Coordinates of C-alpha atoms and ligand atoms in Angstrom, one line a residue:
M13 CA 0.0 0.2 0.1
K14 CA 1.0 3.7 -0.4
I15 CA 0.3 7.0 1.2
L16 CA -0.1 10.1 -0.8
V17 CA 0.7 13.3 1.1
L18 CA -0.8 16.5 -0.2
N19 CA 0.1 20.2 1.0
S20 CA -2.3 22.1 -0.7
G21 CA -1.9 26.1 -0.8
S22 CA -4.2 28.6 -2.4
S23 CA -2.5 28.5 -5.8
S24 CA -0.2 25.2 -5.4
I25 CA -0.1 21.7 -4.4
K26 CA 2.8 20.1 -3.2
Y27 CA 2.7 16.2 -3.0
Q28 CA 4.7 13.2 -2.2
L29 CA 4.2 9.3 -2.6
F30 CA 5.4 6.9 0.1
R31 CA 5.5 3.1 0.1
C32 CA 4.4 1.8 3.3
A33 CA 6.4 -1.3 3.3
D34 CA 9.8 0.7 3.9
W35 CA 8.8 4.3 4.1
Q36 CA 10.6 4.9 0.7
S37 CA 9.5 8.1 -0.9
I38 CA 8.8 6.9 -4.5
A39 CA 7.4 10.1 -6.1
S40 CA 7.3 13.9 -5.4
G41 CA 6.3 17.0 -7.1
L42 CA 4.1 19.9 -7.4
V43 CA 1.3 21.8 -9.3
A44 CA 1.8 25.5 -9.3
R45 CA 0.0 28.5 -10.6
I46 CA -3.5 27.0 -10.2
G47 CA -6.0 29.3 -11.8
E48 CA -3.6 31.1 -13.9
A49 CA -3.5 31.0 -17.8
E50 CA -0.6 28.6 -17.6
G51 CA -0.1 26.1 -14.8
E52 CA 3.0 24.0 -14.0
L53 CA 3.2 20.4 -13.1
K54 CA 6.5 18.7 -11.9
L55 CA 7.2 15.1 -11.1
H56 CA 10.1 13.3 -9.7
W57 CA 9.9 9.5 -9.3
L58 CA 11.8 6.4 -9.1
D59 CA 11.5 4.0 -12.0
A60 CA 10.9 0.2 -11.8
N61 CA 15.0 -0.1 -11.6
G62 CA 15.0 2.6 -8.7
Q63 CA 16.6 5.1 -11.0
P64 CA 15.3 8.7 -10.5
Q65 CA 13.3 10.3 -13.3
A66 CA 11.6 13.6 -13.9
R67 CA 9.1 15.2 -15.9
Q68 CA 7.9 18.9 -16.1
A69 CA 4.9 20.2 -18.2
S70 CA 3.1 23.6 -18.7
L71 CA -0.7 23.5 -18.8
P72 CA -3.8 25.1 -17.7
I73 CA -4.6 24.0 -14.2
P74 CA -8.0 26.1 -13.6
T75 CA -8.9 24.7 -10.2
H76 CA -7.6 22.5 -7.3
E77 CA -9.7 19.6 -8.7
D78 CA -7.7 19.7 -12.0
G79 CA -4.5 19.9 -9.8
I80 CA -5.1 16.9 -7.7
D81 CA -6.5 15.2 -11.0
Q82 CA -3.3 15.8 -12.9
I83 CA -1.3 14.7 -9.8
L84 CA -3.0 11.3 -9.8
R85 CA -2.8 10.9 -13.7
S86 CA 0.9 11.6 -13.9
L87 CA 1.6 9.4 -10.9
C88 CA -0.2 6.6 -12.8
A89 CA 1.6 7.4 -16.2
S90 CA 4.9 7.2 -14.6
G91 CA 4.1 3.8 -12.9
A92 CA 4.9 5.0 -9.3
L93 CA 1.1 4.4 -8.6
T94 CA -0.9 1.5 -10.4
D95 CA -4.3 2.8 -9.4
V96 CA -6.0 4.7 -6.6
S97 CA -6.9 1.4 -4.9
E98 CA -3.3 1.1 -4.0
L99 CA -3.7 4.2 -1.6
A100 CA -4.1 3.2 2.2
A101 CA -4.9 7.1 2.8
I102 CA -4.4 10.6 1.4
G103 CA -2.5 12.6 4.2
H104 CA -3.2 16.3 4.1
R105 CA -1.0 18.9 5.9
V106 CA -3.1 21.5 7.6
V107 CA -1.4 24.5 9.2
H108 CA -3.9 25.2 12.0
G109 CA -6.1 23.1 14.0
G110 CA -7.2 25.5 16.6
A111 CA -7.6 24.0 20.2
T112 CA -9.6 21.3 18.6
F113 CA -7.3 18.9 17.3
A114 CA -4.6 17.4 19.4
Q115 CA -4.3 14.4 16.8
P116 CA -4.5 13.6 13.4
M117 CA -8.1 12.8 12.1
I118 CA -9.8 10.9 9.4
V119 CA -11.8 13.8 7.5
D120 CA -15.6 13.6 8.0
D121 CA -17.9 16.5 7.4
D122 CA -17.7 17.6 11.1
V123 CA -13.7 17.7 11.0
E124 CA -14.0 19.6 7.7
A125 CA -16.5 22.2 9.4
E126 CA -13.9 22.4 12.4
I127 CA -11.0 23.4 10.1
Q128 CA -13.3 25.9 8.3
K129 CA -14.0 27.6 11.7
V130 CA -10.3 28.3 12.3
V131 CA -9.9 29.9 8.9
P132 CA -9.9 33.5 10.6
L133 CA -6.7 32.3 12.5
A134 CA -4.8 31.0 9.3
P135 CA -6.5 33.0 6.5
L136 CA -3.5 32.3 4.1
H137 CA -3.2 28.6 4.7
N138 CA -6.5 26.9 5.8
P139 CA -8.5 27.8 2.9
G140 CA -6.1 26.1 0.4
H141 CA -5.9 23.0 2.6
L142 CA -9.8 22.8 2.6
A143 CA -9.7 23.2 -1.2
G144 CA -7.4 20.2 -1.4
I145 CA -9.3 18.0 1.1
A146 CA -12.6 18.8 -0.5
V147 CA -11.3 17.7 -3.9
A148 CA -9.6 14.5 -2.6
R149 CA -12.8 13.4 -0.8
R150 CA -15.1 14.0 -3.9
L151 CA -12.5 12.4 -6.4
F152 CA -11.4 9.4 -4.3
P153 CA -14.5 8.7 -2.0
S154 CA -13.0 5.3 -1.1
V155 CA -9.6 6.5 0.1
P156 CA -9.7 8.0 3.8
S157 CA -8.4 11.5 3.9
V158 CA -6.5 12.1 7.1
V159 CA -5.6 15.8 8.4
V160 CA -2.4 16.2 10.0
F161 CA -2.0 19.5 12.0
D162 CA 1.0 21.6 12.3
T163 CA -0.5 22.8 15.7
A164 CA -1.2 19.3 17.0
F165 CA 1.9 18.6 18.7
H166 CA 1.9 21.7 20.9
Q167 CA -1.6 21.0 22.2
T168 CA 0.2 19.5 25.5
M169 CA 1.4 23.1 26.4
P170 CA 0.0 24.0 29.7
P171 CA -2.0 27.1 30.0
T172 CA 0.9 28.9 31.7
A173 CA 2.9 28.6 28.4
Y174 CA -0.3 29.1 25.9
R175 CA -2.2 32.1 27.7
Y176 CA -1.3 35.7 27.0
A177 CA -1.6 38.2 29.6
I178 CA -4.5 39.9 28.0
P179 CA -8.2 40.0 29.2
E180 CA -9.9 36.5 29.5
F181 CA -12.6 37.4 27.0
L182 CA -10.2 37.4 24.2
Y183 CA -9.3 33.9 25.0
A184 CA -12.7 32.8 25.9
E185 CA -14.7 34.3 23.1
H186 CA -12.0 34.8 20.3
R187 CA -9.5 31.9 20.9
I188 CA -6.8 34.4 21.1
R189 CA -3.7 32.1 22.8
R190 CA -0.5 30.7 21.5
Y191 CA -0.9 27.5 19.3
G192 CA 2.5 26.9 17.9
F193 CA 3.5 25.6 14.4
H194 CA 5.8 23.2 12.8
G195 CA 4.5 20.7 15.2
T196 CA 5.0 17.8 12.6
S197 CA 8.8 18.8 12.1
H198 CA 9.4 19.3 16.0
H199 CA 7.5 15.7 16.5
Y200 CA 9.6 14.2 13.8
V201 CA 12.9 15.2 14.8
A202 CA 12.0 14.6 18.7
K203 CA 11.3 10.9 17.7
R204 CA 14.6 10.6 15.9
A205 CA 16.7 12.1 18.7
A206 CA 15.3 9.7 21.2
V207 CA 16.6 7.0 18.7
M208 CA 19.9 8.7 18.4
L209 CA 19.9 9.0 22.1
G210 CA 19.0 5.5 22.7
Q211 CA 16.2 6.5 25.1
P212 CA 12.6 6.3 24.7
L213 CA 10.9 9.5 23.7
E214 CA 8.9 9.5 26.9
Q215 CA 12.2 9.9 28.9
C216 CA 13.8 12.6 26.6
N217 CA 13.9 16.5 27.6
L218 CA 14.7 18.1 24.4
I219 CA 15.2 21.8 22.9
T220 CA 14.1 21.4 19.3
L221 CA 15.1 24.4 16.9
H222 CA 13.3 24.3 13.4
L223 CA 15.3 26.9 11.5
G224 CA 14.4 27.4 8.0
N225 CA 12.9 30.4 6.3
G226 CA 10.0 30.2 9.1
A227 CA 11.8 29.4 12.5
S228 CA 10.6 28.2 15.8
A229 CA 11.8 26.3 19.1
S230 CA 10.1 24.1 21.2
A231 CA 10.7 22.7 24.6
I232 CA 9.9 19.0 25.2
R233 CA 9.4 17.4 28.4
A234 CA 9.3 13.6 28.6
G235 CA 8.3 13.4 24.9
Q236 CA 5.7 16.2 25.0
C237 CA 5.7 19.8 24.1
I238 CA 5.6 22.0 27.0
D239 CA 6.4 25.3 25.2
T240 CA 7.0 26.8 21.7
S241 CA 8.2 30.0 20.4
M242 CA 5.4 30.5 17.7
G243 CA 2.1 32.0 19.0
L244 CA -1.3 32.7 17.7
T245 CA 0.2 32.9 14.2
P246 CA 3.7 31.9 13.1
L247 CA 5.0 35.4 13.5
E248 CA 6.0 35.1 17.0
G249 CA 9.2 33.9 18.4
L250 CA 12.6 33.6 16.6
V251 CA 14.2 35.9 13.8
M252 CA 12.8 34.5 10.5
G253 CA 13.5 35.1 6.9
T254 CA 11.1 37.8 6.5
R255 CA 9.3 37.7 9.8
C256 CA 10.3 39.6 12.8
G257 CA 9.4 37.1 15.5
D258 CA 9.2 38.9 19.1
I259 CA 8.8 42.6 19.2
D260 CA 7.2 44.9 21.6
P261 CA 3.6 44.7 21.0
A262 CA 3.5 48.4 20.8
V263 CA 5.5 48.6 17.8
P264 CA 2.5 47.7 15.6
I265 CA 0.4 50.4 17.4
Y266 CA 3.0 52.9 16.9
L267 CA 3.2 52.0 13.2
L268 CA -0.5 52.4 12.9
K269 CA -0.4 55.9 14.8
N270 CA 2.6 57.5 13.5
L271 CA 3.5 55.9 10.1
G272 CA 0.1 56.1 8.5
L273 CA 0.1 52.4 7.8
D274 CA -3.3 50.4 8.0
A275 CA -3.7 46.9 9.3
D276 CA -2.5 45.3 5.9
G277 CA 0.3 47.5 5.8
V278 CA 1.5 46.5 9.2
D279 CA 1.1 42.8 8.4
Q280 CA 3.0 43.1 5.2
L281 CA 5.8 45.1 6.9
L282 CA 6.1 42.5 10.0
N283 CA 5.7 39.2 8.0
R284 CA 7.2 39.9 4.7
Q285 CA 9.6 43.0 5.0
S286 CA 11.3 42.1 8.4
G287 CA 13.5 39.4 9.8
L288 CA 16.7 38.7 8.0
L289 CA 15.4 40.6 5.1
G290 CA 14.4 43.6 6.8
I291 CA 17.9 43.8 8.9
C292 CA 20.2 43.0 5.8
G293 CA 18.3 43.3 2.7
V294 CA 18.9 39.4 2.1
N295 CA 16.9 36.4 3.6
D296 CA 18.9 33.5 2.2
M297 CA 21.1 32.5 5.2
R298 CA 24.0 31.1 2.6
E299 CA 24.1 34.6 1.1
I300 CA 24.2 36.2 4.5
D301 CA 27.0 33.9 5.9
R302 CA 29.1 35.0 2.7
L303 CA 28.4 38.5 3.2
A304 CA 29.1 38.5 7.0
A305 CA 32.5 36.5 6.3
D306 CA 33.4 39.3 3.8
G307 CA 32.9 42.0 6.6
N308 CA 29.4 43.2 5.8
E309 CA 28.0 44.8 8.7
P310 CA 24.2 44.4 8.2
A311 CA 24.8 40.8 7.4
E312 CA 26.9 40.4 10.5
L313 CA 24.3 42.3 12.6
A314 CA 21.6 39.7 11.1
I315 CA 23.5 36.6 12.3
G316 CA 24.1 38.5 15.7
I317 CA 20.4 39.4 16.4
T318 CA 19.2 35.6 15.2
T319 CA 21.8 33.8 17.4
H320 CA 21.2 36.2 20.3
R321 CA 17.3 35.4 20.1
L322 CA 18.2 31.7 19.6
K323 CA 20.4 31.8 22.7
K324 CA 17.6 33.5 24.7
Y325 CA 15.3 30.7 23.9
I326 CA 17.9 27.8 24.5
G327 CA 18.5 29.7 28.0
A328 CA 14.6 30.0 28.8
Y329 CA 13.7 26.4 27.7
Y330 CA 16.7 25.1 29.8
A331 CA 15.2 26.9 32.8
E332 CA 11.7 25.4 32.0
L333 CA 12.9 21.8 31.6
G334 CA 15.6 21.7 34.3
R335 CA 17.3 18.9 32.4
V336 CA 17.9 18.9 28.8
D337 CA 19.2 15.6 27.2
A338 CA 19.6 17.3 23.5
I339 CA 19.4 20.4 21.5
V340 CA 18.4 19.4 18.2
F341 CA 18.9 21.6 14.9
T342 CA 16.8 21.2 11.8
G343 CA 15.5 23.0 8.7
G344 CA 17.6 24.4 6.1
I345 CA 19.4 26.8 8.3
G346 CA 19.7 24.5 11.3
E347 CA 21.0 21.5 9.2
N348 CA 23.4 23.5 7.2
S349 CA 24.7 26.7 8.9
A350 CA 27.7 25.9 11.1
V351 CA 28.0 29.9 12.0
I352 CA 24.4 30.0 13.4
R353 CA 24.8 26.7 15.4
Q354 CA 28.2 27.9 16.9
R355 CA 26.9 31.1 17.8
S356 CA 23.7 30.2 19.5
C357 CA 25.5 27.6 21.6
A358 CA 28.8 29.8 22.3
G359 CA 29.2 30.5 26.0
L360 CA 26.8 27.8 27.3
A361 CA 29.5 25.1 28.4
R362 CA 28.4 25.7 32.1
L363 CA 25.1 24.4 31.0
G364 CA 26.9 21.2 29.4
I365 CA 26.2 22.5 26.0
E366 CA 29.4 22.4 24.0
L367 CA 29.8 22.1 20.3
D368 CA 32.7 20.2 18.8
A369 CA 34.2 23.1 16.4
D370 CA 35.5 20.3 13.8
A371 CA 32.4 18.4 13.7
N372 CA 30.3 21.4 13.4
A373 CA 32.3 22.8 10.7
E374 CA 32.0 19.5 8.7
R375 CA 30.1 19.9 5.7
I376 CA 28.2 16.7 5.6
A377 CA 24.4 15.6 5.3
G378 CA 22.4 13.6 7.5
E379 CA 21.9 12.9 11.1
R380 CA 25.0 13.6 13.2
C381 CA 26.0 14.6 16.9
L382 CA 28.0 17.6 17.3
S383 CA 28.5 17.9 20.8
V384 CA 31.9 17.4 22.5
S385 CA 32.0 13.8 23.8
G386 CA 31.2 13.4 27.6
T387 CA 29.1 16.6 27.7
E388 CA 25.9 16.6 29.3
V389 CA 23.8 17.9 26.4
S390 CA 23.8 16.1 23.0
I391 CA 23.7 18.7 20.2
L392 CA 22.3 17.0 17.3
V393 CA 21.7 17.6 13.6
I394 CA 18.6 15.9 12.1
P395 CA 17.4 16.6 8.8
T396 CA 13.4 17.2 9.2
N397 CA 11.0 15.2 7.1
E398 CA 7.5 16.5 7.7
E399 CA 5.8 14.6 4.6
L400 CA 7.2 11.4 5.9
E401 CA 5.7 12.1 9.4
I402 CA 2.4 13.0 7.8
A403 CA 2.4 9.9 5.8
R404 CA 3.2 7.7 9.0
Q405 CA 0.5 9.6 11.2
A406 CA -2.0 9.0 8.4
L407 CA -1.5 5.2 8.2
A408 CA -1.3 4.9 12.0
T409 CA -4.7 6.9 12.1
V410 CA -6.3 4.8 9.4
A411 CA -4.9 1.3 11.2
A412 CA -6.3 2.5 14.5
A413 CA -9.7 3.4 13.0
S414 CA -9.9 0.0 11.3
Ligands
AMP1 P1 13.9 26.0 4.8 O1 12.8 26.7 4.8 O2 13.8 24.9 5.8 O3 13.8 25.4 3.4 O4 15.4 26.4 4.8 C1 15.7 27.7 4.0 C2 16.6 28.4 4.5 O5 17.9 27.6 4.8 C3 17.4 29.6 3.7 O6 17.4 30.8 4.6 C4 18.5 29.1 3.2 O7 19.3 30.1 3.0 C5 19.1 28.2 4.2 N1 19.9 27.2 3.8 C6 20.0 26.3 3.0 N2 21.2 25.7 2.7 C7 22.0 26.4 3.5 C8 23.4 26.3 3.8 N3 24.2 25.4 3.0 N4 24.1 27.3 4.5 C9 23.1 28.1 5.3 N5 21.9 28.2 5.2 C10 21.4 27.3 4.2

């Protein structure tokens, strides 16, 4: 059997097909520019001999229904999928599950309605997800659709971590609280960290750092999330590619009152023009690393602010957890930027956090341990794999239901 994972956005659908027997990814790709005059279809797959193949096409893809239909047609044409009956489930990534969903769910009308209810909390993401879910259910009624939420892993946070210090009615009536995101990634790397540490996840205390274009940190006690850096939306917390992360909440008020910006203008400024891009004009960490090495001051400052914030979160989560077995770096930056890892861990030897400089500088891919041997806190690099985690959770959910 196979699992198809869909990540449906407003105008694109990313997909990946997994074989359940060995969790091998046998095909992946995307349809993009849905609704535009010319859409795009990309497919990478392994042929019968295990050789990688690729196909790309430009064609009109007017709706999400056409997009998913094209994905299934091209998967079948490539031989990666014989027929829809091979699918044990379709796993859908959903960014926001509100406070309702702490687990993946097989989609029925009630689940779809609940996801609809949290659209105001994720207006850029949940409508696209809902479009993909509705089409998958309509086109393939015999294949269970399973939704896996970015927020679910963080539902174990206590109110002391998830409530804001604002009037109670904003929580009770408007659901304004911290939810956290990237949960599928934090959960995946936490499980892999437990394997690397040789301990059951239920005994592991971890600080997981997902550092990509979006970035978040989580504190995990005994395998469960007790705090995370993103909040009501993915804007709170660490410095990101174009998002500011933590700022004084009075800054948006100041912008509204003094710069003549409206709400959309402030949203645009803090979500799309801030973060690394806002500080140094570039949001690609590879480029920032290069510029800083050449003495570029804004690039150096961007790294400085990013790692200063990271270190604050590591310290805060260490204090919350009391004992830390491992710090895990993941995401494009966490997996690849030696500078970011080195500067966020620098000076923490008294806490048992000590990077091996040579191991950190080595440019190798894959899971690895970078801490000085014998130190208390392991420092791990674990490439994330959210699609694989969604596929596994989708199969487990379907198996549990039957
Ligand atoms: P993600 O969102 O996880 O795909 O991560 C994207 C970020 O990872 C971008 O800021 C990239 O510049 C960064 N990145 C990818 N490869 C490297 C690398 N070799 N060194 C530093 N940063 C990298």
